[in-house]
Coordinates of C-alpha atoms and ligand atoms in Angstrom, one line a residue:
M14 CA -4.6 -0.2 23.6
I15 CA -2.8 0.4 20.3
P16 CA -1.1 -2.7 19.0
K17 CA 2.5 -2.8 17.8
T18 CA 1.7 -4.1 14.3
M19 CA -1.2 -3.8 11.9
K20 CA -2.5 -5.4 8.8
A21 CA -2.0 -3.4 5.6
A22 CA -2.1 -3.8 1.8
V23 CA 1.3 -2.7 0.4
I24 CA 2.4 -2.0 -3.1
H25 CA 6.0 -3.4 -3.5
E26 CA 6.2 -3.4 -7.3
F27 CA 4.2 -1.5 -9.9
G28 CA 1.7 -3.7 -11.8
K29 CA 2.0 -6.6 -9.3
P30 CA -0.5 -7.7 -6.7
L31 CA -0.4 -5.8 -3.3
K32 CA 0.9 -7.8 -0.4
I33 CA -1.3 -8.2 2.7
E34 CA 1.2 -8.0 5.5
E35 CA 1.9 -7.1 9.2
V36 CA 3.7 -3.8 9.4
P37 CA 4.5 -1.5 12.4
V38 CA 1.8 0.8 13.6
P39 CA 3.2 4.3 12.9
K40 CA 3.6 7.0 15.6
P41 CA 2.1 10.4 15.1
K42 CA 4.7 13.2 15.0
E43 CA 4.1 17.0 15.7
N44 CA 0.6 18.1 14.5
E45 CA -0.3 14.5 13.5
V46 CA -2.8 12.0 14.8
L47 CA -3.0 8.2 14.5
V48 CA -6.4 7.2 13.1
K49 CA -8.0 3.7 13.5
V50 CA -9.5 3.1 10.1
V51 CA -13.1 1.9 9.9
T52 CA -13.6 2.1 6.1
C53 CA -11.5 3.2 3.1
G54 CA -12.9 3.7 -0.5
V55 CA -11.0 2.3 -3.5
C56 CA -10.5 5.1 -6.0
H57 CA -9.3 4.8 -9.6
S58 CA -6.3 6.9 -8.6
D59 CA -5.2 3.9 -6.5
V60 CA -5.2 1.8 -9.7
H61 CA -3.0 4.5 -11.3
A62 CA -0.7 4.4 -8.2
A63 CA -0.4 0.6 -8.0
N64 CA 0.4 0.5 -11.8
G65 CA 2.8 3.4 -11.7
E66 CA 0.7 5.0 -14.5
W67 CA 1.4 8.7 -13.8
A68 CA 4.6 10.5 -14.8
V69 CA 5.4 11.2 -11.1
K70 CA 5.5 7.8 -9.5
P71 CA 5.2 7.1 -5.8
E72 CA 8.1 5.7 -3.8
L73 CA 7.6 2.1 -2.8
P74 CA 6.8 0.3 -0.7
L75 CA 3.5 2.2 -0.2
I76 CA 0.2 1.7 1.5
P77 CA -2.4 3.3 -0.9
G78 CA -5.9 4.7 0.1
H79 CA -7.1 8.3 0.4
E80 CA -10.8 7.8 1.3
S81 CA -10.6 6.6 4.8
I82 CA -12.7 7.4 7.9
G83 CA -12.0 6.3 11.4
Y84 CA -11.5 7.2 15.0
V85 CA -8.6 9.3 16.4
A86 CA -6.6 6.8 18.4
A87 CA -3.6 8.8 19.5
L88 CA -2.4 12.5 19.3
G89 CA 1.1 13.7 18.4
P90 CA 2.6 16.7 20.2
Y91 CA 0.9 20.1 19.8
V92 CA -2.5 18.8 18.5
K93 CA -5.1 21.0 20.0
N94 CA -8.1 20.7 17.6
L95 CA -8.8 16.9 18.0
K96 CA -9.2 14.4 20.9
E97 CA -9.2 10.7 21.1
G98 CA -12.4 9.1 19.7
D99 CA -13.1 12.0 17.3
I100 CA -14.4 10.7 13.9
V101 CA -12.2 12.0 11.1
G102 CA -11.6 11.5 7.4
V103 CA -8.1 11.3 5.9
P104 CA -8.2 12.7 2.4
W105 CA -5.8 12.9 -0.5
L106 CA -4.4 16.2 0.8
N107 CA -2.8 14.6 3.9
S108 CA -0.9 17.9 4.6
T109 CA 0.0 21.3 2.9
C110 CA 2.5 23.8 4.1
G111 CA -0.2 26.1 5.5
Y112 CA 1.6 29.4 4.7
C113 CA 2.3 29.7 0.9
S114 CA 0.3 32.0 -1.3
Y115 CA -2.0 29.1 -2.3
C116 CA -2.5 27.8 1.3
S117 CA -3.3 31.3 2.5
S118 CA -5.7 32.1 -0.3
G119 CA -8.1 29.0 -0.3
K120 CA -6.3 27.2 -3.0
E121 CA -4.4 24.6 -1.0
P122 CA -4.7 21.8 -3.6
L123 CA -2.1 23.9 -5.5
C124 CA 0.5 24.0 -2.6
T125 CA 3.8 22.8 -3.8
D126 CA 4.8 21.5 -0.4
Q127 CA 1.9 19.0 0.0
H128 CA 1.8 15.3 1.0
N129 CA -0.9 13.0 -0.5
S130 CA -2.4 10.0 1.4
G131 CA -1.7 6.8 -0.3
Y132 CA 0.7 8.4 -2.8
T133 CA 3.6 10.4 -1.1
V134 CA 2.7 9.1 2.4
N135 CA 1.0 5.8 3.5
G136 CA -2.8 5.8 3.2
G137 CA -5.8 4.0 4.5
Y138 CA -5.6 0.5 3.1
A139 CA -4.5 -0.5 6.7
E140 CA -5.8 -0.7 10.2
Y141 CA -4.2 2.6 11.1
V142 CA -3.2 5.7 9.2
I143 CA -1.4 8.9 10.0
A144 CA -3.3 12.1 9.4
N145 CA -2.3 15.8 9.8
A146 CA -4.6 17.4 12.3
N147 CA -5.1 20.5 10.3
N148 CA -6.3 18.6 7.2
V149 CA -8.7 15.9 8.4
A150 CA -12.4 16.0 7.6
R151 CA -14.7 16.2 10.6
F152 CA -17.8 13.9 11.1
P153 CA -20.5 13.9 13.7
K154 CA -20.6 11.3 16.4
N155 CA -23.4 9.3 14.7
G156 CA -26.1 9.4 12.1
F157 CA -24.1 8.4 9.1
D158 CA -22.9 5.2 7.4
F159 CA -19.0 4.9 7.4
K160 CA -19.2 2.8 4.2
E161 CA -21.3 5.3 2.2
M162 CA -19.4 8.3 3.5
A163 CA -15.8 7.2 2.8
P164 CA -16.0 8.0 -1.0
I165 CA -17.1 11.6 -0.3
L166 CA -13.5 12.2 0.8
C167 CA -12.1 12.0 -2.7
A168 CA -14.8 11.2 -5.3
G169 CA -17.4 13.5 -3.6
I170 CA -15.2 16.6 -3.1
T171 CA -13.6 16.3 -6.5
V172 CA -16.9 16.3 -8.4
Y173 CA -18.5 18.9 -6.1
K174 CA -15.6 21.3 -6.8
G175 CA -15.3 20.4 -10.5
L176 CA -19.0 21.0 -11.1
K177 CA -18.7 24.4 -9.4
A178 CA -15.7 25.2 -11.5
T179 CA -17.8 25.1 -14.6
G180 CA -19.5 28.2 -13.3
I181 CA -22.9 27.3 -14.9
S182 CA -26.3 28.3 -13.4
P183 CA -29.2 26.3 -12.0
G184 CA -31.6 25.2 -14.8
Q185 CA -28.7 24.8 -17.3
W186 CA -27.4 21.5 -18.8
M187 CA -24.4 19.7 -17.2
G188 CA -22.8 16.7 -18.9
V189 CA -21.1 14.2 -16.7
S190 CA -18.7 11.9 -18.7
G191 CA -17.7 8.7 -16.9
I192 CA -20.2 7.3 -14.5
G193 CA -17.9 5.5 -12.1
G194 CA -17.1 6.3 -8.5
L195 CA -16.7 10.0 -9.2
G196 CA -19.3 10.3 -12.0
H197 CA -22.3 8.7 -10.1
L198 CA -21.7 11.2 -7.3
G199 CA -21.2 13.9 -9.9
V200 CA -24.7 13.3 -11.3
Q201 CA -26.1 13.6 -7.8
Y202 CA -24.2 16.8 -6.8
A203 CA -25.2 18.3 -10.1
K204 CA -28.9 17.7 -9.3
T205 CA -28.5 19.3 -5.8
M206 CA -27.1 22.4 -7.7
G207 CA -30.2 22.6 -9.8
F208 CA -28.7 21.5 -13.1
K209 CA -30.2 19.2 -15.8
V210 CA -27.9 16.3 -16.3
V211 CA -26.7 14.3 -19.3
A212 CA -24.7 11.2 -18.4
I213 CA -22.1 9.8 -20.8
D214 CA -20.4 6.4 -20.5
I215 CA -19.4 3.5 -22.7
N216 CA -21.2 1.0 -20.6
D217 CA -25.1 0.7 -20.5
E218 CA -25.0 -0.6 -16.9
K219 CA -23.3 2.6 -15.8
L220 CA -25.9 4.6 -17.7
E221 CA -28.7 2.7 -15.9
L222 CA -27.0 3.6 -12.7
A223 CA -26.9 7.3 -13.8
K224 CA -30.6 7.2 -14.5
R225 CA -31.3 5.7 -11.1
V226 CA -29.4 8.5 -9.3
G227 CA -31.1 11.3 -11.3
A228 CA -29.7 11.8 -14.8
D229 CA -32.2 13.3 -17.1
L230 CA -30.6 11.9 -20.3
T231 CA -28.0 9.3 -21.1
V232 CA -25.8 8.6 -24.1
N233 CA -23.5 5.6 -24.7
A234 CA -20.3 6.9 -26.4
S235 CA -19.4 3.5 -27.7
K236 CA -22.6 3.4 -29.8
E237 CA -23.2 7.0 -30.7
D238 CA -21.1 10.2 -31.0
P239 CA -21.8 12.0 -27.7
A240 CA -21.1 15.4 -29.2
A241 CA -23.7 15.0 -32.0
F242 CA -26.2 13.6 -29.4
L243 CA -25.7 16.6 -27.1
K244 CA -26.0 19.2 -29.9
R245 CA -29.1 17.5 -31.2
E246 CA -30.9 16.8 -27.9
V247 CA -30.1 19.9 -25.8
G248 CA -28.2 22.3 -28.2
G249 CA -25.0 21.4 -26.4
V250 CA -24.3 21.5 -22.7
H251 CA -23.4 24.6 -20.7
G252 CA -20.9 22.7 -18.6
M253 CA -19.2 19.4 -18.8
L254 CA -17.4 17.4 -16.0
V255 CA -15.1 14.7 -17.5
T256 CA -14.3 11.9 -15.0
A257 CA -13.6 9.3 -17.6
V258 CA -10.4 7.2 -17.5
E259 CA -10.0 7.1 -21.2
N260 CA -8.4 9.9 -23.2
E261 CA -10.8 10.0 -26.1
A262 CA -13.7 10.9 -23.8
F263 CA -12.1 14.4 -23.4
G264 CA -12.0 15.2 -27.1
Q265 CA -15.6 13.9 -27.6
A266 CA -16.8 16.0 -24.7
I267 CA -15.5 19.3 -26.1
G268 CA -17.5 18.8 -29.2
G269 CA -20.8 18.6 -27.2
I270 CA -20.3 22.0 -25.4
R271 CA -22.4 25.0 -26.4
P272 CA -20.9 28.4 -27.2
G273 CA -19.7 30.1 -24.0
G274 CA -19.5 26.7 -22.2
T275 CA -16.8 25.2 -19.9
M276 CA -15.4 21.7 -19.6
T277 CA -13.8 20.7 -16.3
M278 CA -11.3 17.9 -16.6
V279 CA -11.0 15.7 -13.5
G280 CA -10.3 12.2 -14.8
I281 CA -6.6 11.5 -15.2
P282 CA -5.7 9.1 -18.1
E283 CA -2.3 9.5 -19.6
G284 CA -1.7 11.9 -22.5
S285 CA -3.3 15.0 -23.8
V286 CA -6.4 16.3 -25.4
D287 CA -6.7 18.0 -28.8
V288 CA -8.4 21.4 -28.3
P289 CA -9.6 22.8 -31.7
I290 CA -8.2 26.3 -31.9
L291 CA -10.6 28.0 -34.3
D292 CA -13.8 26.4 -32.8
S293 CA -12.7 27.2 -29.2
I294 CA -12.2 30.8 -30.2
M295 CA -15.3 31.3 -32.3
N296 CA -17.4 29.6 -29.6
E297 CA -15.5 30.9 -26.5
I298 CA -15.1 27.4 -25.0
T299 CA -13.2 27.2 -21.7
V300 CA -11.2 24.0 -20.9
K301 CA -9.9 23.7 -17.4
G302 CA -8.4 21.2 -15.0
S303 CA -9.6 20.8 -11.4
L304 CA -7.8 19.1 -8.6
I305 CA -9.8 17.7 -5.6
G306 CA -10.9 20.7 -3.5
T307 CA -10.2 22.8 -0.4
R308 CA -10.9 21.6 3.2
E309 CA -13.9 24.0 3.2
E310 CA -15.2 22.4 0.0
M311 CA -14.6 18.9 1.5
Q312 CA -16.7 19.9 4.5
E313 CA -19.5 21.3 2.2
A314 CA -19.5 18.1 0.1
I315 CA -19.7 16.0 3.4
E316 CA -22.6 18.2 4.7
I317 CA -24.7 17.6 1.5
A318 CA -24.1 13.8 1.9
L319 CA -24.9 13.9 5.6
Q320 CA -28.2 15.5 4.6
G321 CA -28.9 12.4 2.5
K322 CA -29.1 14.5 -0.7
V323 CA -26.2 12.6 -2.3
K324 CA -25.8 8.8 -1.6
T325 CA -22.9 6.6 -2.7
V326 CA -23.8 3.4 -4.4
V327 CA -21.4 1.1 -2.5
T328 CA -20.3 -2.4 -2.1
G329 CA -18.3 -3.5 0.9
A330 CA -15.2 -5.6 0.7
K331 CA -12.4 -6.9 2.8
L332 CA -8.8 -5.7 2.7
E333 CA -7.8 -9.1 1.4
D334 CA -10.0 -8.6 -1.6
I335 CA -7.9 -5.7 -3.0
N336 CA -6.1 -7.7 -5.7
E337 CA -9.5 -8.7 -7.1
I338 CA -11.0 -5.1 -6.8
L339 CA -8.2 -3.1 -8.5
P340 CA -8.2 -5.0 -11.9
R341 CA -12.0 -5.0 -11.9
L342 CA -12.0 -1.2 -11.4
K343 CA -9.4 -0.8 -14.2
K344 CA -11.8 -2.7 -16.6
G345 CA -14.7 -0.5 -15.6
K346 CA -16.6 -3.4 -13.9
V347 CA -17.3 -1.7 -10.5
E348 CA -20.7 -0.1 -9.9
G349 CA -20.3 3.0 -7.9
R350 CA -17.6 2.5 -5.3
V351 CA -16.1 -0.4 -3.5
V352 CA -15.2 0.4 0.1
L353 CA -12.9 -1.7 2.2
E354 CA -14.5 -2.4 5.6
I355 CA -11.4 -2.6 7.9
S356 CA -12.8 -2.4 11.4
E357 CA -16.2 -2.2 13.1
P358 CA -17.6 1.3 14.0
L359 CA -17.5 1.7 17.8
Ligands
NAD410 P1 -14.0 4.6 -12.2 O1 -13.2 3.5 -12.8 O2 -14.9 4.3 -11.0 O3 -14.9 5.3 -13.3 C1 -14.5 5.6 -14.6 C2 -15.6 5.6 -15.5 O4 -15.2 6.0 -16.8 C3 -16.2 4.2 -15.8 O5 -17.6 4.2 -15.5 C4 -15.9 3.9 -17.2 O6 -16.9 3.1 -17.8 C5 -15.9 5.3 -17.8 N1 -15.2 5.5 -19.1 C6 -14.2 4.8 -19.6 N2 -14.0 5.3 -20.8 C7 -14.9 6.2 -21.1 C8 -15.2 6.9 -22.3 N3 -14.5 6.8 -23.4 N4 -16.3 7.8 -22.3 C9 -17.1 7.9 -21.2 N5 -16.8 7.1 -20.1 C10 -15.8 6.3 -20.0 O7 -12.9 5.7 -11.7 P2 -13.1 6.9 -10.6 O8 -12.6 6.4 -9.3 O9 -14.4 7.6 -10.8 O10 -11.9 7.9 -11.1 C11 -12.0 8.5 -12.4 C12 -10.8 9.3 -12.8 O11 -10.7 10.5 -11.9 C13 -9.5 8.6 -12.5 O12 -8.5 8.8 -13.6 C14 -8.9 9.2 -11.2 O13 -7.5 9.2 -11.1 C15 -9.4 10.6 -11.4 N6 -9.4 11.4 -10.2 C16 -9.1 12.7 -10.3 C17 -9.2 13.6 -9.2 C18 -8.8 15.0 -9.3 O14 -8.7 15.6 -8.3 N7 -8.8 15.5 -10.5 C19 -9.6 13.0 -7.9 C20 -10.0 11.7 -7.9 C21 -9.9 10.8 -9.0
ZN411 ZN1 -9.3 9.5 -5.3
ZN412 ZN1 1.2 25.7 0.8

């Protein structure tokens, strides 16, 4: 039985605590399903959303959350690929148009007619969430931990795709800057791809975590210039994935890339990065942005996690804890990921 109302954490005003309240359970429309949420990860993008930190702000009130996993509880009209009880993930790309040139060429994150869970439509900080049947992630009936798997839906897929976007080869050096939710998974996906990994952060505890999950070298950017370290220790990295939430990390990272190398930016602080023109030309440095990943890449990132090759370092929390978690995440005080445990797995 689906109840009429559900508990949710709702943003009413930017920069203010979320309200935990009872709201109506939404009804799935055409091609949509209603998902009973078991777990939902807390991503730093939710901090940006709750504080209205990006130029394009979400409309309020809004239920954030784009790393949720749960059970299909009800089907809207015309849904053919899912049935009640299926286990699905509801990612950032809640829906895309499906027919534009991006959608039809495996570049759906670039679709200009997309909806984003927990940003342009309500997300998973709630007992139920609406998903588009064509965009959900699929999970097996058992054999995985809902808490560990939730962060793969954004953090995992984003770093998996961002690492691939550097185009480097096994055996080469990858830098991962920012060892938070994204970065600690980035180190692990990089190892599964056969790269040697240097982890960069401004916090020694995060660097300890990076070592625990497989980093070969670490450097604390608040104590030492990471670019000089990378040049000295490995001759510069071939690829660099920047997940950091501070602007200055991006400029520092460029200086540590060897000639011919590529930096992929995935962290989204405000502002811009200064790319030195002459150096970038003489050394043929590529700087590119990378946005989440396709549905296929999401399924690949999940498959690697299901095999146990990548494991989220995770702390469980209650929905009611959200106003303590978001400020802690903003201050860089979360190890790995916090995941909201909203209902029991069946
Ligand atoms: P997080 O808070 O868990 O981790 C951020 C890490 O950056 C922390 O460990 C922090 O210590 C570190 N850091 C801060 N300043 C630094 C500096 N100067 N040098 C090196 N490290 C530094 O955040 P998260 O959930 O991993 O998200 C990271 C960023 O990625 C956010 O901006 C988020 O919005 C963005 N994001 C982007 C995409 C995408 O598709 N591009 C997807 C998801 C998240
Ligand atoms: Zn995210
Ligand atoms: Zn499209």
